[in-house]
Amino acid sequence: MSRSDAREPSVEVARHAPVLRFDAREPFLPRALGYVIHEADGMSASADHSVALNGAAKAIEFAIWWDWDIQHLYELEHVWVYVDGDNAVVRVEASAHGTSGEMWRDHRQLPVEHGRIVLYSEPGKHAFAADPALLRTNLAITTYCCRDAAGAGEILVPGFLDDQLGDLTHYDRHLARRYMRGLAFKPAFRFDTAFDLRDVPAMPWQDLRASIPGRMRAELARLRREAKGVKAVLLDSGDTLIDEASQVFTADGVVLCANPVPGGDRLVAELKRRGYLVALVADGRVQSFENVHRALGFWDLFDARAISEQLGLSKPDPLMFEAAAAAMGLTAEDYGGCVMVGNNLARDIAGANRLGMRSVWINWGDNYPKTPACDDEIPEFEVRLPHEILDVLDRIEGEVPPE
């Protein structure tokens, strides 16, 4: 038997809400608390955990919500406090990386200080321990997660939320990843920050669970509102990434192979390494691009592709650019943060300019006119080699005034 239907936290919930100690550099603190009171053995309401009283009168289950850990949006950790008939703590269990176990200090002492349960939270990742020394044993792994691998998990959607969060886009994941990377840190492993869970809103677990999709969407909406600088890079292929003069065709006109423009074979990977969304926006046949790009190692790196053969139209038709943006989760409001790079003034540059996108003309090859025929064909930036595009992106990012 369990109880979690009371609208207000009971006295016992408030009494036994733990105090958590966080790393001095921890960027994320709890935002909400869900609870269930178990009066008989059974399964946890909020985790894959068996609640066994073993002589205790009841167990108070605390589901602790953070909006973020350092590697993904969505974070839920747990503490189970077992009390006797006098409401005294007899045992504490807590979660760590999908598992759970009993919390003891040296000599089987409960983690209680001044009458309050006190647990230590792993920097960035929030797994619990009764003694900070246990967390320091994972110093190298934790530091890697908090610094080099920050944002690696993007957005975590547990199975019970699939039907409510199944429409998340590439741009949502991009925003989450960049936000966490921006908060990457080296843990101090000094647990100076004491956080009292009585200070966050407490509610029955089912209410917290129902609120999670809205909480996640609110965070993503906040990131979208605050997003500045480059949101996505759209790339042409011929004489932008590959040298059209080197193309070898099959009898039916499919490009079999080609050489890259110097540095063109490495550009997409470098853009991805820097955290950009990248789309292919190109006129031609799908098989041609797949043959060449796969051989050069970047076919699978694109977040989206808008290819004329698939869409039944060609640049500068706005639908080519709009289709690529939409596939990444971008809307017309985001076009000012999209950067189109191409070698054709009439197709690439004019198409981007007419939609309010930033335009970069790569002046490579002699297959197309090099003088704009109208104002729409005037590029905002001009480069000669792919690696120079990175400098342009830095300039655009530098336009954003500091906070």
Short mmCIF file of C-alpha atoms in Angstrom, two decimals:
data_model
loop_
_atom_site.label_atom_id
_atom_site.label_comp_id
_atom_site.label_asym_id
_atom_site.label_seq_id
_atom_site.Cartn_x
_atom_site.Cartn_y
_atom_site.Cartn_z
CA MET A 1 0.00 0.00 0.00
CA SER A 2 1.30 3.46 -0.86
CA ARG A 3 -0.04 6.97 -0.51
CA SER A 4 0.76 9.86 -2.79
CA ASP A 5 -2.63 11.49 -3.24
CA ALA A 6 -2.41 14.21 -0.60
CA ARG A 7 -2.35 17.65 -2.19
CA GLU A 8 -0.10 19.07 0.53
CA PRO A 9 3.13 17.43 1.75
CA SER A 10 2.59 15.63 5.04
CA VAL A 11 4.56 16.49 8.15
CA GLU A 12 6.61 13.32 7.69
CA VAL A 13 7.51 14.26 4.11
CA ALA A 14 8.77 17.67 5.20
CA ARG A 15 10.48 16.23 8.27
CA HIS A 16 12.51 13.68 6.33
CA ALA A 17 13.26 15.61 3.13
CA PRO A 18 17.06 15.25 2.77
CA VAL A 19 19.72 17.91 2.68
CA LEU A 20 21.96 17.47 -0.36
CA ARG A 21 25.53 18.65 -0.62
CA PHE A 22 26.77 19.73 -4.06
CA ASP A 23 30.12 20.45 -5.63
CA ALA A 24 31.24 24.07 -5.30
CA ARG A 25 31.05 24.42 -9.12
CA GLU A 26 27.78 22.52 -9.66
CA PRO A 27 25.66 24.36 -12.26
CA PHE A 28 22.36 22.54 -11.63
CA LEU A 29 20.31 22.29 -8.44
CA PRO A 30 16.98 20.49 -7.85
CA ARG A 31 13.81 22.18 -9.05
CA ALA A 32 10.99 20.00 -7.66
CA LEU A 33 10.27 17.07 -5.36
CA GLY A 34 7.77 14.25 -5.79
CA TYR A 35 6.86 11.86 -3.00
CA VAL A 36 5.13 8.58 -2.26
CA ILE A 37 4.59 7.00 1.16
CA HIS A 38 4.86 3.20 1.17
CA GLU A 39 3.17 1.34 4.00
CA ALA A 40 3.83 -2.13 2.58
CA ASP A 41 6.43 -3.81 0.39
CA GLY A 42 6.14 -3.10 -3.30
CA MET A 43 7.72 -1.48 -6.34
CA SER A 44 8.80 2.12 -6.41
CA ALA A 45 6.35 4.43 -8.13
CA SER A 46 9.05 6.44 -9.89
CA ALA A 47 12.04 4.11 -10.39
CA ASP A 48 12.99 0.53 -11.07
CA HIS A 49 13.43 -0.23 -7.39
CA SER A 50 11.87 -2.65 -4.94
CA VAL A 51 10.75 -1.10 -1.68
CA ALA A 52 11.16 -3.65 1.14
CA LEU A 53 10.26 -2.40 4.61
CA ASN A 54 12.15 -5.15 6.47
CA GLY A 55 10.56 -4.18 9.76
CA ALA A 56 10.22 -0.46 9.12
CA ALA A 57 6.78 1.05 9.55
CA LYS A 58 6.86 2.90 6.25
CA ALA A 59 9.14 4.23 3.52
CA ILE A 60 9.02 7.75 2.17
CA GLU A 61 10.03 7.86 -1.49
CA PHE A 62 11.48 11.13 -2.73
CA ALA A 63 11.72 11.63 -6.51
CA ILE A 64 14.07 14.60 -7.00
CA TRP A 65 13.79 16.57 -10.23
CA TRP A 66 16.49 18.61 -11.92
CA ASP A 67 15.87 20.13 -15.33
CA TRP A 68 19.42 19.15 -16.34
CA ASP A 69 22.39 17.06 -15.59
CA ILE A 70 25.58 18.01 -17.40
CA GLN A 71 24.96 15.49 -20.19
CA HIS A 72 21.24 15.67 -20.86
CA LEU A 73 17.96 17.49 -20.34
CA TYR A 74 15.84 15.41 -17.91
CA GLU A 75 17.17 14.33 -14.58
CA LEU A 76 15.45 12.33 -11.86
CA GLU A 77 17.18 10.78 -8.85
CA HIS A 78 15.69 9.11 -5.80
CA VAL A 79 15.97 8.72 -2.04
CA TRP A 80 13.98 6.24 0.06
CA VAL A 81 13.80 6.97 3.77
CA TYR A 82 12.63 4.12 6.02
CA VAL A 83 11.17 5.05 9.41
CA ASP A 84 9.95 3.10 12.42
CA GLY A 85 6.71 3.48 14.37
CA ASP A 86 8.14 6.49 16.18
CA ASN A 87 8.97 8.16 12.85
CA ALA A 88 12.70 7.73 13.43
CA VAL A 89 14.95 6.94 10.47
CA VAL A 90 16.17 3.35 10.43
CA ARG A 91 17.48 3.05 6.87
CA VAL A 92 18.18 5.16 3.78
CA GLU A 93 18.48 4.06 0.15
CA ALA A 94 19.35 6.27 -2.81
CA SER A 95 19.95 6.08 -6.54
CA ALA A 96 23.13 6.25 -8.57
CA HIS A 97 23.27 5.91 -12.38
CA GLY A 98 20.17 3.76 -12.69
CA THR A 99 20.94 1.57 -9.70
CA SER A 100 20.20 2.02 -6.01
CA GLY A 101 21.64 0.94 -2.68
CA GLU A 102 21.76 1.57 1.02
CA MET A 103 23.43 4.73 2.27
CA TRP A 104 25.81 4.17 5.20
CA ARG A 105 28.80 6.01 6.52
CA ASP A 106 31.70 4.40 8.35
CA HIS A 107 30.81 1.86 11.01
CA ARG A 108 27.28 1.49 9.61
CA GLN A 109 26.28 4.96 10.70
CA LEU A 110 23.21 6.48 9.09
CA PRO A 111 23.91 9.63 7.02
CA VAL A 112 22.18 11.90 9.52
CA GLU A 113 23.46 15.23 10.80
CA HIS A 114 21.58 17.34 13.33
CA GLY A 115 18.54 15.20 12.79
CA ARG A 116 18.56 15.57 8.99
CA ILE A 117 19.52 13.07 6.32
CA VAL A 118 22.55 14.42 4.42
CA LEU A 119 23.69 12.93 1.12
CA TYR A 120 26.37 13.97 -1.34
CA SER A 121 25.56 14.48 -5.02
CA GLU A 122 28.03 13.61 -7.77
CA PRO A 123 29.16 16.74 -9.65
CA GLY A 124 27.12 17.28 -12.79
CA LYS A 125 25.64 13.77 -12.74
CA HIS A 126 23.90 13.81 -9.33
CA ALA A 127 24.35 10.18 -8.25
CA PHE A 128 24.13 9.94 -4.47
CA ALA A 129 26.64 8.80 -1.86
CA ALA A 130 26.70 8.96 1.93
CA ASP A 131 30.39 9.94 1.94
CA PRO A 132 32.10 12.32 -0.53
CA ALA A 133 35.13 10.04 -0.56
CA LEU A 134 33.06 7.54 -2.54
CA LEU A 135 32.39 10.15 -5.21
CA ARG A 136 36.07 11.06 -5.43
CA THR A 137 36.90 7.48 -6.45
CA ASN A 138 35.25 8.32 -9.80
CA LEU A 139 37.10 11.61 -10.17
CA ALA A 140 38.49 10.93 -13.67
CA ILE A 141 35.20 9.67 -15.13
CA THR A 142 33.14 12.40 -13.51
CA THR A 143 35.54 15.09 -14.71
CA TYR A 144 35.36 13.72 -18.25
CA CYS A 145 31.54 13.75 -18.17
CA CYS A 146 31.40 17.30 -16.81
CA ARG A 147 33.96 18.77 -19.17
CA ASP A 148 34.78 16.86 -22.37
CA ALA A 149 31.47 14.97 -22.65
CA ALA A 150 29.15 17.76 -21.53
CA GLY A 151 25.93 17.63 -23.55
CA ALA A 152 26.68 14.22 -25.01
CA GLY A 153 23.24 12.83 -24.18
CA GLU A 154 21.33 15.88 -25.50
CA ILE A 155 17.74 15.12 -24.39
CA LEU A 156 16.78 12.03 -22.43
CA VAL A 157 13.23 10.86 -23.13
CA PRO A 158 12.23 7.90 -20.94
CA GLY A 159 9.80 5.39 -22.38
CA PHE A 160 6.79 6.65 -20.45
CA LEU A 161 7.14 10.04 -22.13
CA ASP A 162 7.55 8.81 -25.74
CA ASP A 163 3.98 9.72 -26.67
CA GLN A 164 4.34 13.22 -25.25
CA LEU A 165 7.85 14.13 -26.38
CA GLY A 166 8.19 12.18 -29.59
CA ASP A 167 8.19 15.34 -31.71
CA LEU A 168 11.47 16.81 -30.47
CA THR A 169 13.56 18.14 -33.35
CA HIS A 170 17.21 18.29 -34.36
CA TYR A 171 17.16 21.93 -33.31
CA ASP A 172 15.80 21.07 -29.86
CA ARG A 173 18.67 18.62 -29.38
CA HIS A 174 21.14 21.12 -30.81
CA LEU A 175 20.01 23.78 -28.34
CA ALA A 176 20.23 21.39 -25.40
CA ARG A 177 23.69 20.20 -26.43
CA ARG A 178 25.08 23.72 -26.86
CA TYR A 179 23.60 24.88 -23.56
CA MET A 180 25.27 22.08 -21.62
CA ARG A 181 28.55 22.51 -23.44
CA GLY A 182 28.46 26.15 -22.45
CA LEU A 183 28.24 25.10 -18.79
CA ALA A 184 30.99 22.46 -18.93
CA PHE A 185 33.16 22.59 -15.83
CA LYS A 186 35.94 20.87 -13.96
CA PRO A 187 34.54 19.64 -10.63
CA ALA A 188 36.23 20.97 -7.53
CA PHE A 189 35.15 17.95 -5.44
CA ARG A 190 34.55 20.36 -2.59
CA PHE A 191 30.97 19.85 -1.50
CA ASP A 192 30.41 23.32 -0.10
CA THR A 193 26.85 23.88 -1.32
CA ALA A 194 24.16 22.61 1.05
CA PHE A 195 20.72 22.38 -0.54
CA ASP A 196 17.62 21.76 1.57
CA LEU A 197 14.94 19.86 -0.35
CA ARG A 198 12.34 21.57 1.81
CA ASP A 199 13.05 24.65 -0.29
CA VAL A 200 11.69 23.25 -3.57
CA PRO A 201 8.02 22.65 -4.41
CA ALA A 202 6.92 19.22 -3.14
CA MET A 203 4.02 17.35 -4.69
CA PRO A 204 2.70 13.81 -5.06
CA TRP A 205 4.75 11.82 -7.54
CA GLN A 206 1.94 11.54 -10.06
CA ASP A 207 1.72 15.35 -10.16
CA LEU A 208 5.45 15.68 -10.68
CA ARG A 209 5.37 13.04 -13.40
CA ALA A 210 2.53 14.83 -15.19
CA SER A 211 4.51 18.07 -15.10
CA ILE A 212 7.72 16.69 -16.65
CA PRO A 213 6.85 17.15 -20.37
CA GLY A 214 5.84 20.75 -19.69
CA ARG A 215 9.00 21.37 -17.70
CA MET A 216 11.16 20.03 -20.51
CA ARG A 217 9.33 22.00 -23.19
CA ALA A 218 9.59 25.15 -21.08
CA GLU A 219 13.36 24.75 -20.89
CA LEU A 220 13.62 24.25 -24.64
CA ALA A 221 11.38 27.26 -25.26
CA ARG A 222 13.65 29.31 -23.02
CA LEU A 223 16.72 28.20 -24.95
CA ARG A 224 15.03 29.04 -28.25
CA ARG A 225 14.14 32.52 -26.99
CA GLU A 226 17.69 33.10 -25.82
CA ALA A 227 19.42 31.57 -28.86
CA LYS A 228 21.78 33.93 -30.65
CA GLY A 229 24.33 33.66 -33.43
CA VAL A 230 24.43 30.85 -35.99
CA LYS A 231 21.65 28.27 -35.70
CA ALA A 232 22.44 26.13 -38.75
CA VAL A 233 24.79 25.98 -41.74
CA LEU A 234 23.32 25.05 -45.13
CA LEU A 235 25.80 23.81 -47.71
CA ASP A 236 25.76 23.38 -51.47
CA SER A 237 27.92 20.55 -52.81
CA GLY A 238 29.40 21.21 -56.26
CA ASP A 239 32.35 23.61 -56.15
CA THR A 240 31.57 24.11 -52.46
CA LEU A 241 32.54 20.73 -51.02
CA ILE A 242 33.55 18.86 -54.15
CA ASP A 243 35.33 19.94 -57.34
CA GLU A 244 32.78 19.72 -60.15
CA ALA A 245 35.56 19.55 -62.73
CA SER A 246 36.71 16.24 -61.26
CA GLN A 247 33.35 14.47 -61.43
CA VAL A 248 33.21 11.06 -63.13
CA PHE A 249 29.78 10.10 -64.46
CA THR A 250 28.12 6.77 -65.20
CA ALA A 251 26.40 6.21 -68.55
CA ASP A 252 23.06 7.35 -67.12
CA GLY A 253 24.44 10.59 -65.71
CA VAL A 254 24.97 9.69 -62.05
CA VAL A 255 28.17 11.02 -60.50
CA LEU A 256 30.28 8.04 -59.57
CA CYS A 257 33.16 9.83 -57.81
CA ALA A 258 34.81 13.22 -57.49
CA ASN A 259 37.62 14.98 -55.66
CA PRO A 260 36.98 17.49 -52.89
CA VAL A 261 37.63 21.17 -53.09
CA PRO A 262 40.73 21.54 -50.87
CA GLY A 263 39.40 21.07 -47.34
CA GLY A 264 35.88 20.35 -48.53
CA ASP A 265 36.02 16.76 -47.35
CA ARG A 266 36.73 17.92 -43.79
CA LEU A 267 34.37 20.87 -43.50
CA VAL A 268 31.19 19.07 -42.44
CA ALA A 269 32.99 17.17 -39.70
CA GLU A 270 34.55 20.37 -38.39
CA LEU A 271 31.20 22.15 -38.38
CA LYS A 272 29.70 19.27 -36.42
CA ARG A 273 32.64 19.30 -34.02
CA ARG A 274 31.91 22.96 -33.34
CA GLY A 275 28.31 22.10 -32.54
CA TYR A 276 26.46 23.39 -35.60
CA LEU A 277 23.47 21.86 -37.30
CA VAL A 278 24.44 21.18 -40.92
CA ALA A 279 22.19 20.59 -43.94
CA LEU A 280 22.86 19.78 -47.57
CA VAL A 281 20.87 22.01 -49.97
CA ALA A 282 21.83 20.97 -53.48
CA ASP A 283 20.57 20.48 -57.01
CA GLY A 284 21.18 17.06 -58.49
CA ARG A 285 20.49 13.37 -58.02
CA VAL A 286 20.45 11.72 -54.64
CA GLN A 287 22.64 8.83 -55.74
CA SER A 288 25.27 11.21 -57.06
CA PHE A 289 25.61 12.95 -53.71
CA GLU A 290 25.56 9.70 -51.76
CA ASN A 291 28.28 8.17 -53.98
CA VAL A 292 30.63 11.11 -53.59
CA HIS A 293 29.90 12.17 -50.01
CA ARG A 294 29.97 8.64 -48.65
CA ALA A 295 33.33 7.98 -50.33
CA LEU A 296 34.68 11.19 -48.78
CA GLY A 297 33.32 10.28 -45.35
CA PHE A 298 30.66 12.89 -44.59
CA TRP A 299 27.37 11.61 -46.07
CA ASP A 300 26.05 10.55 -42.66
CA LEU A 301 27.09 13.75 -40.90
CA PHE A 302 24.30 15.95 -42.28
CA ASP A 303 21.38 16.68 -39.97
CA ALA A 304 19.11 17.20 -42.99
CA ARG A 305 19.22 17.10 -46.77
CA ALA A 306 17.16 19.00 -49.34
CA ILE A 307 18.01 17.56 -52.78
CA SER A 308 16.28 18.75 -55.93
CA GLU A 309 15.56 15.25 -57.26
CA GLN A 310 13.61 14.38 -54.11
CA LEU A 311 11.71 17.65 -53.91
CA GLY A 312 10.96 18.05 -57.60
CA LEU A 313 12.30 21.61 -57.74
CA SER A 314 15.62 23.40 -57.64
CA LYS A 315 17.30 26.46 -56.14
CA PRO A 316 16.56 29.32 -55.81
CA ASP A 317 13.05 28.03 -55.10
CA PRO A 318 12.46 28.93 -51.45
CA LEU A 319 11.08 25.48 -50.72
CA MET A 320 14.58 24.02 -51.08
CA PHE A 321 15.86 26.12 -48.18
CA GLU A 322 12.64 25.91 -46.19
CA ALA A 323 12.59 22.11 -46.43
CA ALA A 324 16.11 21.84 -45.04
CA ALA A 325 15.31 24.24 -42.20
CA ALA A 326 12.05 22.50 -41.34
CA ALA A 327 13.76 19.09 -41.26
CA MET A 328 16.01 20.44 -38.52
CA GLY A 329 13.12 21.93 -36.53
CA LEU A 330 13.72 25.53 -37.60
CA THR A 331 10.98 27.98 -38.56
CA ALA A 332 10.90 31.26 -40.47
CA GLU A 333 11.73 33.05 -37.22
CA ASP A 334 15.07 31.23 -37.22
CA TYR A 335 16.14 32.06 -40.79
CA GLY A 336 18.27 34.99 -39.65
CA GLY A 337 20.45 32.44 -37.85
CA CYS A 338 20.82 30.19 -40.91
CA VAL A 339 23.94 30.57 -43.05
CA MET A 340 23.80 29.35 -46.67
CA VAL A 341 27.11 28.59 -48.37
CA GLY A 342 27.28 28.01 -52.10
CA ASN A 343 29.09 28.79 -55.31
CA ASN A 344 26.15 29.95 -57.44
CA LEU A 345 25.06 33.57 -57.07
CA ALA A 346 21.72 33.07 -58.82
CA ARG A 347 20.76 29.90 -56.98
CA ASP A 348 22.49 29.76 -53.61
CA ILE A 349 22.98 33.40 -52.76
CA ALA A 350 19.74 34.80 -54.19
CA GLY A 351 17.70 31.98 -52.67
CA ALA A 352 19.14 32.56 -49.21
CA ASN A 353 18.95 36.36 -49.36
CA ARG A 354 15.28 36.32 -50.34
CA LEU A 355 14.44 34.36 -47.20
CA GLY A 356 16.50 36.54 -44.88
CA MET A 357 19.24 33.94 -44.41
CA ARG A 358 22.90 34.90 -44.22
CA SER A 359 24.73 34.19 -47.48
CA VAL A 360 28.33 33.12 -48.13
CA TRP A 361 29.60 32.85 -51.69
CA ILE A 362 32.48 30.44 -52.17
CA ASN A 363 34.27 31.81 -55.22
CA TRP A 364 35.59 28.52 -56.56
CA GLY A 365 35.61 27.38 -60.17
CA ASP A 366 34.47 29.11 -63.32
CA ASN A 367 31.22 27.31 -64.10
CA TYR A 368 28.88 30.16 -63.16
CA PRO A 369 28.81 33.98 -63.45
CA LYS A 370 30.89 35.83 -60.88
CA THR A 371 29.08 39.16 -61.18
CA PRO A 372 25.69 39.59 -59.43
CA ALA A 373 22.87 40.19 -61.90
CA CYS A 374 20.66 41.86 -59.27
CA ASP A 375 20.75 42.91 -55.63
CA ASP A 376 19.46 39.51 -54.48
CA GLU A 377 22.62 37.92 -55.86
CA ILE A 378 25.01 40.06 -53.81
CA PRO A 379 26.53 37.82 -51.13
CA GLU A 380 26.96 39.02 -47.59
CA PHE A 381 30.34 37.28 -47.39
CA GLU A 382 32.81 35.91 -49.94
CA VAL A 383 35.40 33.17 -49.41
CA ARG A 384 37.59 31.14 -51.73
CA LEU A 385 38.17 27.90 -49.80
CA PRO A 386 36.00 25.87 -47.42
CA HIS A 387 38.08 26.48 -44.30
CA GLU A 388 37.47 30.24 -44.65
CA ILE A 389 33.79 29.56 -43.90
CA LEU A 390 34.78 28.91 -40.29
CA ASP A 391 36.17 32.45 -40.03
CA VAL A 392 32.90 33.83 -41.40
CA LEU A 393 30.93 31.91 -38.79
CA ASP A 394 33.19 33.30 -36.08
CA ARG A 395 32.49 36.81 -37.39
CA ILE A 396 28.76 36.20 -37.31
CA GLU A 397 28.93 34.77 -33.81
CA GLY A 398 31.00 37.80 -32.78
CA GLU A 399 28.18 40.13 -33.83
CA VAL A 400 26.16 38.99 -30.82
CA PRO A 401 26.66 41.53 -28.04
CA PRO A 402 27.84 40.11 -24.73
CA GLU A 403 25.22 39.60 -22.02
#
